[in-house]
Amino acid sequence: MPRKKIELENIVENISILDQDGNVDKALEPKISNDDLRRLFRAMTLARRYDERMLKLQRQGRIGTYGPALGQEAASLGPVYAINKDDWFVPSFREPAATLWRGWPIDKLILWWGGNEFGATPPDGAHDVPICVPVASQVQYAAGIAWGCKLKKNGGVAVAFVGDGGTSEGDFHEGMNCAAIFGAPLILIIQNNQWAISLPRKKQTASQTLAQKAISYGLNGLQVDGNDILAMIYATREAVDRARKGGGPTIIEAVTYRMGVHTTADDPKKYRTEDEVDCWKPKCPLARFWLYVKAKGVVTEKDREKMEEEIQNDITAAIERAEQYAPNPLEPFEHCFAEMPLHLKRQLKEFKAYLAATNGETSSADGNPENLAGYSKHLH
Amino acid sequence: MAQLTMAKALNLALREALQEDPTTLIMGQDVGQDEGVFRITENLLKDFGADRVVDFPVAESSIVGLAIGLCFTGIKPICEMQFSGFGYHGFHQIENHISRFRNRTRGRLTCPMVVRMPYGAGIRAIEHHSESREAIWAHLPGLKVVIPSGPRNARALLKASIADPDPVIFYEPKACYRAFKEEVPDAPESMEIGKAQVVREGSDVTIISYGASMRPVLEAADELKDEYQLDAELIDLLSLVPLDTETIMASVRKTGRCVVVHEAPRNCGPAAEIIARIVEESLEFLEAPIERVTGYDLVMPFFNLERPYLPDATKVVLAARKVVNY
Ligand SMILES: Cc1ncc(C[n+]2csc(CCOP(=O)(O)OP(=O)(O)O)c2C)c(N)n1
Ligand SMILES: [Mg+2]
């Protein structure tokens, strides 16, 4: 028998609509109201300024290690703009732009990185899941959420995020395979920012693209210019429409770049060149979007100045509120189970006695006293 | 002799292993070009090349899973899990294969590998980066579980673990990586796995611990001596599997009083096993019930609340005095 070629149904396309000089592909340009363009531009600016301020806070020791998302604002924001409030948002850990768009107060994001569970609590009624640290594990529950929407027939979809590094984890493969089998309305955005800490994209997978992984699961995949918010919105809208009509999941590979450090504990000089970073600077998603909204007359220079000032004030106020926050030290006991079992009641008693004995002053392992005086007010 | 941090001492052990045994290979995320997120593999890629120091994709199950196959071909893998919190991604390969191949094949296929993992709290890290879950590994038959507490024993125990014919979970207290320095001899040094150390002799109470918790224990012993004229005998276990019951029994039979300290949660934790063995073998020598100072049976709090949830000198002193004043 002769060898035969198997014609695969799925192909991988690449989409880009707005280039770095502000040129627009009119055929693909998504319809977005002027009001929404203004809101989106403000949201992208907020995400950028938030990141910059967080890096400063980290340097001043006012939060812990921080993982910035500089340069990835469009890849994060576009997809959540394309879904409704009732749809689900499942982040990885580099989606502050999307999280803020979904209505999380800035304070909560600061509190998360400041080491407080309160920063992981979704706003009441939100169909949002908090930051996920174990790489790619979120793909599994994202697939479950999307499948649940299908079973409940509520018309909902889920937009989830994962990194290029995350595509190497078993959870990514297993989750997408099952999502495809069950026709789950899931749109998975792979933020391909070219790096997974020090490992470059080409050492992460031998595949030519990340989008093509979709083919092996029998689902839709496409590659999008991740620094182009219009292309991200266009591609997600298409995938969402298909998913709502029962067309199953889509993988969208957003080609972008991690402009900053992996986290503030990381030193990229050890593994990548400044030249490489410089190449990506002209592709900045915010600069590009600015050319677009300015050319449309939707945001003027003056509007922008005012917007920038408001944003800085909002962030400053959020930092102040976050720094006022005093966690109740007993909360870990209260939230481990719906009802506290006896063994924890005993341990709680022991813990309270310890706090009382130390008067809120405990010493750290390296001998530096740490003032926990604020805690004692929660004791009774 | 050089004064080294634990990070440098571990690096020295790895360098020696690569030098002494051409079949050794280091594999893990960011261990090559980046030299490890804690810099434990500093200069090793440079000096030994990319065939011996291998940067891995973000795939823990593959790190330990492929390592099994490497073992069968005569390679000795030294795996790094970037944080113990991500070791669970490799759990099923470790439980279903690594711990069992020797038995299943009656010794014909074995997994003489080391899986290094930084564990524990105290570095203001984000979620999933601060847990102490050594009990999980100690519960799996067929694995050794080694936990150093300082630069010198870290170097010697890592060397011993690499030389060991069985798989070793090498649990590194990351809070100690750069916390203090110690004299580490220039000449290669090894230690027997499964031997505890009496790090301070005393007659009033035995305090048993290991890893990062040895630091508050030492602090507590000073306070017990200075403030309460109590001489505590301190045992650093260094290995949970095998557990050195001889050293434990000798000390407890002498003092008749005992406190066990660890960061891990209490329920089914190492202290439970240690106390059970003391009860089995030395009950009649006890003058007082044994106390445990451990993590609580709770999800590890985010770092802002972490401190009071950890064992510290105050908790150890309270427990030791309770046992002595019984
Ligand atoms: C399961 C797991 N393994 C390792 C880590 C440590 N880690 C945090 S981020 C990261 C790289 C992730 O790369 P990628 O998925 O590309 O996301 P990016 O950081 O680029 O946004 C690693 C290895 C982790 N958080 N979870
Ligand atoms: Mg990445």
XYZ file of C-alpha atoms and ligand atoms in Angstrom:
733
model
C 0.000 0.000 0.000
C 1.350 3.446 -0.787
C 1.866 5.967 1.956
C -1.029 8.404 2.239
C -1.102 11.927 3.584
C -3.656 12.531 6.316
C -5.321 15.879 5.739
C -5.824 17.461 9.130
C -8.938 19.579 9.559
C -7.236 22.079 11.786
C -4.781 24.643 10.562
C -2.881 27.305 12.447
C -3.389 30.927 11.449
C -1.604 34.037 12.589
C -3.482 37.262 13.185
C -2.242 40.794 13.605
C -4.377 43.895 13.024
C -2.635 46.949 14.447
C 1.081 47.240 13.779
C 3.652 49.148 15.767
C 3.405 52.181 13.484
C -0.329 52.427 13.999
C -1.382 50.933 10.635
C -4.646 49.018 10.829
C -5.927 46.098 8.794
C -9.381 47.523 8.098
C -10.787 44.160 7.057
C -10.191 42.667 10.493
C -10.499 45.776 12.705
C -12.927 44.836 15.510
C -15.913 47.065 16.248
C -15.387 48.728 19.613
C -17.362 51.760 20.778
C -15.446 54.967 21.465
C -16.430 54.726 25.086
C -14.975 51.259 25.337
C -11.815 52.312 23.528
C -11.343 54.993 26.166
C -11.962 52.503 28.964
C -9.575 50.005 27.429
C -6.870 52.593 26.994
C -7.305 53.676 30.581
C -7.199 50.058 31.753
C -4.012 49.350 29.864
C -2.402 52.489 31.233
C -3.493 51.549 34.744
C -1.965 48.086 34.387
C 1.337 49.599 33.255
C 1.488 52.172 36.052
C 0.414 49.603 38.626
C 3.329 47.391 37.616
C 5.787 50.265 37.850
C 4.548 51.243 41.292
C 4.652 47.626 42.505
C 8.291 47.347 41.470
C 8.982 50.453 43.537
C 7.097 49.086 46.530
C 9.095 45.888 46.289
C 12.377 47.788 46.246
C 11.270 49.659 49.344
C 10.475 46.376 51.095
C 6.771 47.240 51.344
C 5.627 44.062 49.553
C 7.320 40.689 48.967
C 8.742 39.316 45.743
C 6.857 40.741 42.762
C 6.318 39.334 39.279
C 5.692 42.195 36.867
C 3.702 41.854 33.645
C 5.340 44.742 31.771
C 4.716 44.476 28.038
C 1.989 41.845 28.335
C -0.923 44.210 28.976
C -2.673 43.687 25.629
C -2.459 39.902 25.752
C -4.046 39.997 29.194
C -6.664 42.713 28.672
C -7.978 41.890 25.183
C -9.379 38.450 26.036
C -11.326 39.561 29.120
C -12.780 42.510 27.227
C -14.261 39.959 24.844
C -16.254 38.115 27.532
C -19.152 39.079 29.790
C -19.147 39.593 33.518
C -20.941 36.244 33.969
C -18.307 34.365 32.005
C -15.341 33.045 33.903
C -11.831 34.456 34.187
C -9.090 32.027 35.225
C -5.701 33.709 35.537
C -2.201 32.433 35.887
C -0.043 34.981 37.748
C 0.800 37.594 35.113
C -2.633 39.057 34.433
C -3.022 42.220 36.508
C -4.462 44.029 33.460
C -7.240 41.454 33.130
C -7.803 41.230 36.879
C -8.236 44.985 37.246
C -10.559 45.026 34.227
C -12.682 42.363 35.917
C -13.228 44.811 38.754
C -10.759 43.709 41.412
C -9.724 46.726 43.488
C -6.052 47.626 43.170
C -5.681 47.138 46.943
C -6.353 43.432 46.637
C -3.578 42.934 44.139
C -1.184 44.800 46.412
C -2.313 42.716 49.369
C -1.718 39.456 47.498
C 1.879 40.369 46.805
C 2.135 41.669 50.356
C 1.443 38.182 51.669
C -2.257 38.340 52.554
C -4.953 35.827 51.649
C -7.411 38.700 51.436
C -5.721 39.518 48.140
C -6.873 36.154 46.813
C -10.550 36.674 47.620
C -12.587 37.419 44.502
C -14.994 40.350 44.740
C -18.467 39.180 45.814
C -20.297 37.381 43.056
C -17.392 37.565 40.636
C -16.825 34.663 38.288
C -13.118 35.023 38.800
C -10.502 32.719 40.296
C -7.458 34.159 42.081
C -3.807 34.000 40.989
C -2.527 30.462 40.481
C 1.075 29.781 41.427
C 1.674 26.106 40.502
C 2.372 26.514 36.801
C -0.378 25.275 34.445
C -2.431 23.610 37.194
C -5.183 26.157 36.512
C -5.764 24.693 33.054
C -7.466 21.729 34.700
C -10.001 23.679 36.727
C -10.494 26.093 33.852
C -11.512 23.116 31.719
C -13.824 22.003 34.526
C -15.411 25.437 34.821
C -16.030 25.579 31.073
C -17.440 22.061 31.061
C -19.656 22.994 34.011
C -21.028 25.965 32.040
C -21.879 23.556 29.254
C -23.544 21.049 31.589
C -25.518 23.851 33.228
C -26.454 25.181 29.773
C -25.984 28.729 31.039
C -24.253 29.934 27.902
C -21.124 30.802 29.827
C -17.539 30.431 28.663
C -14.206 30.527 30.458
C -11.135 32.498 29.469
C -8.000 31.109 31.071
C -4.326 32.013 30.929
C -1.114 30.009 30.970
C 2.509 30.774 30.053
C 4.726 29.295 27.349
C 6.523 27.387 30.103
C 3.206 26.064 31.334
C 2.650 24.214 28.063
C 5.301 21.701 29.166
C 3.367 20.568 32.219
C 1.192 17.481 32.144
C -1.691 19.545 33.524
C -1.723 21.607 30.340
C -1.948 18.563 28.088
C -4.426 16.648 30.190
C -6.642 19.672 30.738
C -6.813 20.656 27.076
C -7.309 17.087 25.939
C -10.291 16.694 28.260
C -11.660 20.139 27.388
C -11.665 19.076 23.737
C -13.283 15.702 24.440
C -16.112 17.300 26.418
C -16.492 20.243 24.040
C -15.935 22.620 26.941
C -16.369 26.310 26.021
C -12.830 27.206 27.086
C -10.575 29.804 25.525
C -7.043 29.249 26.713
C -4.660 32.143 26.165
C -1.025 31.070 26.118
C 0.963 34.138 27.004
C 4.046 33.260 25.034
C 6.380 35.856 26.494
C 9.372 33.916 25.119
C 10.802 33.004 28.528
C 10.070 30.722 31.449
C 12.424 32.231 33.991
C 15.740 31.466 32.210
C 14.487 28.931 29.678
C 13.870 30.389 26.212
C 10.798 29.372 24.238
C 12.834 27.275 21.789
C 14.047 25.032 24.607
C 10.549 24.682 26.021
C 9.135 22.755 23.094
C 10.335 21.452 19.754
C 7.030 22.552 18.178
C 7.221 25.357 15.649
C 4.384 27.212 17.379
C 2.523 26.773 20.641
C -0.784 27.269 18.838
C -0.302 24.071 16.853
C -0.553 22.025 20.045
C -4.300 22.525 19.557
C -4.193 20.243 16.509
C -3.131 17.245 18.529
C -6.103 17.649 20.877
C -8.502 18.178 17.988
C -9.368 21.719 18.836
C -8.945 25.172 17.340
C -5.662 26.978 17.634
C -4.311 30.241 16.356
C -1.396 32.527 16.902
C -1.998 36.204 17.559
C 0.211 39.256 17.909
C -0.086 39.487 21.675
C 1.050 43.100 21.761
C -1.859 44.093 19.543
C -4.983 44.584 21.598
C -7.208 44.719 18.524
C -5.986 41.325 17.342
C -6.418 39.850 20.818
C -9.993 41.119 20.985
C -10.775 39.960 17.460
C -9.386 36.466 18.036
C -11.041 36.006 21.421
C -14.433 37.220 20.161
C -14.293 34.684 17.367
C -13.335 31.885 19.765
C -16.007 32.914 22.281
C -18.724 32.954 19.587
C -17.698 29.503 18.465
C -17.551 28.174 22.019
C -21.012 29.542 22.851
C -22.388 27.800 19.775
C -20.985 24.478 20.907
C -17.820 24.617 18.825
C -15.561 23.659 21.738
C -12.339 25.104 23.067
C -9.711 27.268 21.407
C -6.049 27.800 22.153
C -4.818 31.303 21.385
C -1.068 31.744 21.443
C -0.403 35.405 22.223
C 3.078 36.214 20.971
C 4.460 38.759 23.375
C 7.534 39.431 25.471
C 8.418 39.567 29.150
C 9.967 43.046 29.199
C 10.934 42.850 32.864
C 12.373 40.427 35.354
C 10.669 37.070 35.927
C 10.192 38.245 39.480
C 12.134 40.709 41.567
C 14.187 37.729 42.808
C 15.433 37.144 39.256
C 18.384 38.574 37.329
C 17.745 38.251 33.566
C 21.280 39.448 32.773
C 22.362 35.916 33.527
C 20.529 34.473 30.567
C 19.386 37.052 28.001
C 20.848 40.043 26.217
C 19.796 43.660 26.454
C 19.702 43.651 22.640
C 16.923 41.129 22.651
C 14.910 43.226 25.071
C 15.579 46.361 23.004
C 14.169 44.661 19.893
C 10.826 44.357 21.625
C 10.650 47.918 22.919
C 9.159 49.381 19.711
C 6.464 46.716 19.842
C 5.082 48.081 23.111
C 1.341 47.346 23.302
C 0.554 50.562 25.140
C 2.452 52.841 22.711
C 0.744 51.106 19.823
C -2.728 51.424 21.284
C -2.045 55.064 21.993
C -1.331 55.681 18.285
C -4.663 54.049 17.520
C -6.862 55.906 20.002
C -5.108 59.196 19.247
C -5.586 58.796 15.493
C -9.249 58.017 16.097
C -9.557 61.129 18.229
C -10.928 59.024 21.063
C -8.268 60.053 23.560
C -6.455 63.380 23.232
C -3.087 64.322 24.695
C -4.970 66.311 27.302
C -7.272 63.404 28.165
C -4.261 61.220 28.530
C -2.504 63.580 30.926
C -5.590 63.772 33.076
C -5.990 60.003 32.942
C -2.390 59.463 34.014
C -2.838 61.759 36.977
C -6.060 60.066 38.084
C -4.445 56.679 37.775
C -1.461 57.650 39.912
C -3.830 59.035 42.534
C -5.919 55.876 42.468
C -2.842 53.739 42.962
C -1.549 55.922 45.772
C -4.890 55.683 47.550
C -4.939 51.911 47.061
C -1.446 51.569 48.515
C -2.522 53.582 51.545
C -5.567 51.379 52.074
C -3.523 48.214 51.596
C -0.966 49.347 54.131
C -3.713 50.021 56.671
C -4.813 46.421 56.383
C -4.127 44.378 59.529
C -4.816 40.686 59.077
C -6.648 38.820 61.777
C -4.042 36.264 62.873
C -6.699 33.689 63.715
C -8.149 33.527 60.211
C -6.102 30.501 59.092
C -7.901 28.552 61.827
C -11.290 29.881 60.818
C -11.070 29.005 57.156
C -9.399 25.611 57.070
C -12.753 23.795 57.287
C -16.390 24.900 57.182
C -16.574 23.854 60.808
C -13.532 23.738 63.047
C -12.805 20.167 64.176
C -11.859 19.438 67.764
C -8.144 19.003 67.122
C -7.980 22.475 65.589
C -9.987 23.979 68.442
C -7.295 22.635 70.751
C -4.507 23.978 68.593
C -6.258 27.348 68.424
C -6.332 27.510 72.205
C -2.625 26.741 72.279
C -1.970 29.394 69.616
C -3.909 32.051 71.529
C -1.976 31.236 74.687
C 1.241 31.659 72.748
C 0.178 35.035 71.341
C -0.872 36.164 74.794
C 2.377 34.930 76.379
C 4.470 36.813 73.881
C 2.266 39.877 74.032
C 2.306 39.920 70.265
C 6.099 39.979 70.143
C 7.613 36.969 68.440
C 11.159 36.621 67.305
C 12.075 35.468 63.841
C 14.360 32.550 63.146
C 17.290 34.880 62.559
C 16.726 36.573 65.888
C 15.190 39.810 64.604
C 12.203 40.717 66.674
C 9.088 41.192 64.627
C 6.357 43.315 66.043
C 3.035 41.592 65.977
C 1.468 43.918 68.499
C -1.398 44.627 66.134
C -2.430 41.023 66.460
C -3.341 41.099 70.089
C -6.448 43.169 69.457
C -7.948 40.160 67.699
C -7.396 37.891 70.650
C -10.699 38.273 72.442
C 38.900 24.932 55.670
C 36.594 27.576 54.344
C 33.690 29.434 55.876
C 30.731 28.557 53.691
C 27.005 29.181 53.626
C 24.760 26.176 53.099
C 24.165 27.336 49.510
C 27.920 27.286 48.843
C 28.393 24.018 50.686
C 25.716 22.318 48.573
C 27.338 23.764 45.490
C 30.646 22.274 46.623
C 29.080 18.843 47.089
C 27.549 18.963 43.613
C 30.841 20.068 42.084
C 32.661 17.218 43.802
C 30.056 14.713 42.623
C 30.369 15.882 39.022
C 34.160 15.710 39.295
C 34.437 12.365 41.030
C 31.782 10.408 39.174
C 31.430 10.884 35.405
C 28.010 9.225 35.456
C 26.417 11.974 37.563
C 24.113 14.464 35.911
C 22.243 17.460 37.338
C 18.786 18.178 35.972
C 16.140 20.723 36.877
C 14.499 24.005 35.999
C 16.917 26.908 35.594
C 19.860 24.924 37.000
C 22.147 25.666 34.035
C 22.417 29.134 32.558
C 20.650 30.704 35.531
C 22.637 28.580 38.023
C 19.494 27.725 39.969
C 17.010 30.195 41.417
C 18.940 29.894 44.691
C 22.291 29.703 42.863
C 23.011 26.233 44.227
C 24.378 25.191 40.823
C 26.626 28.235 40.419
C 29.375 27.773 37.813
C 28.504 24.144 37.205
C 27.199 24.580 33.649
C 30.272 26.648 32.873
C 32.655 24.005 34.208
C 30.906 20.775 33.265
C 28.861 21.596 30.177
C 25.266 21.188 29.093
C 25.378 17.371 28.989
C 26.055 17.194 32.723
C 24.012 20.178 33.908
C 20.704 20.106 32.118
C 18.107 22.876 31.978
C 14.678 21.317 31.967
C 11.319 22.605 30.760
C 8.647 23.311 33.369
C 7.774 19.628 33.785
C 8.502 18.122 37.186
C 6.948 14.771 36.351
C 9.415 14.531 33.476
C 12.382 15.546 35.612
C 11.940 12.608 37.966
C 10.249 10.348 35.399
C 13.058 10.578 32.854
C 15.553 10.238 35.682
C 14.268 6.699 36.263
C 15.200 5.742 32.726
C 18.568 7.423 33.081
C 19.235 5.311 36.162
C 18.559 2.126 34.180
C 21.183 3.142 31.630
C 23.825 3.730 34.285
C 23.492 7.471 34.738
C 23.164 8.934 38.222
C 20.665 11.795 38.165
C 20.684 14.548 40.757
C 17.301 16.183 40.250
C 16.253 19.587 41.479
C 12.659 20.516 42.207
C 12.694 24.305 42.168
C 10.576 24.321 45.342
C 9.243 21.401 47.340
C 5.774 22.796 46.644
C 6.147 21.673 43.041
C 7.535 18.258 43.909
C 3.949 16.967 43.944
C 3.898 17.296 40.164
C 6.473 14.505 40.292
C 4.713 12.634 43.057
C 3.267 9.758 41.129
C 6.544 8.915 39.410
C 8.239 8.946 42.800
C 5.578 6.890 44.585
C 4.647 4.544 41.761
C 8.077 3.915 40.312
C 11.097 5.449 41.999
C 10.316 4.034 45.432
C 9.346 0.599 44.100
C 11.521 -0.467 41.216
C 14.090 -2.187 43.432
C 11.448 -4.330 45.076
C 9.401 -4.944 41.954
C 12.430 -6.245 40.035
C 14.008 -7.874 43.060
C 16.983 -5.555 42.789
C 17.584 -5.801 39.059
C 16.378 -2.290 38.211
C 17.044 0.398 40.802
C 16.788 4.173 41.091
C 19.930 5.471 42.809
C 18.941 9.106 42.355
C 18.681 12.178 44.524
C 15.763 14.586 44.366
C 16.758 17.880 45.954
C 13.982 20.212 47.065
C 14.144 23.489 49.001
C 11.449 23.464 51.691
C 10.115 25.555 54.537
C 9.122 29.053 55.483
C 10.923 32.193 56.511
C 11.791 33.897 53.248
C 8.619 35.938 52.675
C 7.822 33.884 49.609
C 4.497 33.713 47.798
C 1.937 30.906 48.158
C 3.138 27.270 47.775
C 6.761 28.238 48.498
C 6.846 27.844 52.285
C 5.482 24.432 53.226
C 7.243 21.629 55.096
C 5.838 18.371 53.810
C 8.608 15.912 54.654
C 6.092 13.575 56.277
C 4.565 12.875 52.867
C 7.874 11.595 51.537
C 8.773 9.789 54.744
C 5.504 7.906 54.448
C 6.480 6.283 51.148
C 8.336 2.986 51.634
C 11.499 2.757 49.563
C 12.596 6.369 49.852
C 15.220 7.792 52.161
C 14.529 11.281 53.479
C 17.551 13.376 54.411
C 17.346 16.894 55.870
C 20.500 18.862 56.636
C 20.579 21.736 59.111
C 23.863 23.515 58.421
C 26.562 24.009 55.782
C 28.888 21.250 56.912
C 26.339 18.468 57.273
C 24.572 19.654 54.098
C 27.708 19.073 52.072
C 28.521 15.729 53.664
C 24.958 14.416 53.524
C 24.453 15.430 49.924
C 27.604 13.533 49.023
C 26.323 10.506 50.923
C 22.915 10.774 49.273
C 24.437 10.860 45.805
C 26.536 7.795 46.642
C 23.571 5.949 48.126
C 22.207 2.982 46.143
C 18.615 4.032 46.883
C 16.518 7.057 45.972
C 16.926 9.932 48.412
C 14.611 12.893 48.892
C 17.058 15.583 49.935
C 15.005 18.262 51.657
C 16.893 21.556 51.924
C 15.877 24.169 54.516
C 15.945 27.184 52.230
C 15.752 29.638 55.129
C 19.238 28.342 56.064
C 20.761 28.708 52.583
C 22.404 32.013 53.432
C 21.501 32.512 57.079
C 24.912 31.619 58.519
C 28.343 30.253 57.644
C 30.292 27.322 59.012
C 33.723 25.805 58.619
C 33.563 23.232 55.849
C 36.696 21.112 55.343
C 38.415 21.297 51.961
C 38.832 17.535 51.752
C 35.772 15.578 50.635
C 33.628 14.625 53.570
C 30.709 12.257 53.829
C 28.340 11.200 56.598
C 26.402 8.065 57.264
C 22.741 8.457 56.320
C 20.479 7.496 59.186
C 22.720 8.705 62.009
C 21.490 11.527 64.201
C 23.834 13.917 65.976
C 23.763 14.978 69.589
C 24.669 18.613 69.002
C 24.571 19.607 72.658
C 24.673 17.383 75.712
C 22.377 17.950 78.649
C 20.581 16.108 81.400
C 17.256 17.877 82.006
C 15.322 17.415 78.783
C 15.890 16.023 75.279
C 14.881 18.278 72.401
C 14.658 16.494 69.047
C 14.464 18.351 65.763
C 16.015 18.681 62.300
C 16.463 21.071 59.392
C 15.415 24.696 59.742
C 13.901 24.120 63.177
C 17.336 23.443 64.669
C 17.900 27.202 64.794
C 15.032 28.095 67.156
C 15.916 24.953 69.117
C 19.480 26.159 69.669
C 18.183 29.589 70.653
C 15.757 27.975 73.078
C 18.520 25.860 74.631
C 20.490 29.023 75.392
C 17.457 30.626 76.951
C 16.705 27.506 79.014
C 20.250 27.566 80.295
C 20.532 31.298 80.929
C 17.070 32.007 82.300
C 16.065 28.728 83.892
C 19.336 26.854 84.558
C 18.090 23.919 82.507
C 20.481 21.763 80.482
C 18.799 20.576 77.334
C 20.222 17.789 75.216
C 19.722 18.568 71.531
C 19.390 15.932 68.838
C 19.619 16.848 65.163
C 18.050 13.921 63.301
C 19.539 14.728 59.873
C 17.507 11.904 58.383
C 13.861 10.931 58.861
C 14.210 7.684 56.916
C 16.056 5.834 58.275
C 15.404 7.261 61.723
C 18.165 6.900 64.294
C 16.147 5.466 67.170
C 19.277 4.391 69.039
C 20.448 7.938 69.559
C 16.928 9.034 70.461
C 16.433 6.243 73.025
C 19.818 6.735 74.647
C 19.063 10.393 75.238
C 15.445 10.004 76.351
C 16.374 7.214 78.753
C 18.928 9.577 80.250
C 16.746 12.702 80.586
C 13.322 11.069 80.931
C 11.798 14.137 79.264
C 11.371 15.052 75.643
C 10.154 17.739 73.245
C 9.963 17.190 69.483
C 10.066 20.216 67.190
C 9.277 20.630 63.500
C 7.745 23.144 61.105
C 5.590 20.515 59.408
C 1.971 20.133 60.489
C 1.317 17.972 63.524
C -1.145 15.415 62.209
C 0.766 12.267 61.202
C 3.914 14.408 61.265
C 7.422 13.174 62.036
C 6.958 13.941 65.738
C 4.069 11.476 65.881
C 6.321 8.689 64.633
C 9.209 9.672 66.893
C 6.978 9.757 69.949
C 5.377 6.435 69.021
C 8.799 4.822 68.898
C 9.772 6.337 72.235
C 6.559 4.996 73.746
C 7.234 1.572 72.242
C 10.822 1.340 73.381
C 11.311 3.643 76.372
C 7.953 4.341 78.002
C 9.130 3.227 81.402
C 11.941 5.799 81.356
C 9.636 8.773 80.838
C 9.087 11.191 83.716
C 6.558 13.339 81.843
C 4.351 13.305 78.744
C 6.224 14.290 75.600
C 5.462 17.712 74.072
C 5.299 18.608 70.407
C 6.124 22.023 68.972
C 5.015 21.859 65.354
C 3.215 23.686 62.634
C -0.544 23.685 63.137
C -2.794 21.459 61.039
C -3.635 24.329 58.747
C -2.995 25.508 55.249
C 0.259 27.460 55.475
C -0.638 31.147 55.885
C 0.592 33.667 53.308
C 3.808 35.260 54.503
C 2.360 38.263 56.314
C 0.927 35.907 58.944
C 3.579 33.243 58.685
C 5.751 34.090 61.666
C 3.528 33.248 64.626
C 2.550 30.012 62.920
C 6.117 28.681 62.962
C 7.962 27.032 65.829
C 10.183 29.579 67.531
C 12.400 29.697 70.602
C 9.543 30.928 72.794
C 7.346 27.951 71.920
C 10.205 25.526 72.497
C 11.060 27.075 75.871
C 7.402 26.942 76.960
C 7.181 23.278 75.961
C 10.488 22.314 77.590
C 9.553 23.996 80.861
C 6.165 22.322 80.842
C 7.838 18.942 80.438
C 10.427 19.667 83.131
C 7.896 21.075 85.608
C 5.443 18.233 85.111
C 4.597 23.575 38.913
C 5.550 24.683 39.069
N 6.848 24.479 38.802
C 7.744 25.478 38.951
C 7.332 26.711 39.361
C 8.340 27.830 39.515
N 8.076 28.780 38.406
C 7.326 29.868 38.603
S 7.056 30.675 37.179
C 7.989 29.591 36.295
C 8.165 29.768 34.835
C 6.864 29.831 34.152
O 7.052 30.193 32.824
P 5.827 30.549 31.921
O 4.782 29.497 32.040
O 6.343 30.843 30.577
O 5.201 31.848 32.599
P 5.885 33.299 32.747
O 6.608 33.274 34.050
O 6.771 33.521 31.594
O 4.733 34.230 32.786
C 8.497 28.598 37.114
C 9.347 27.501 36.664
C 5.962 26.882 39.643
N 5.469 28.056 40.077
N 5.093 25.869 39.478
Mg 6.801 32.647 29.727
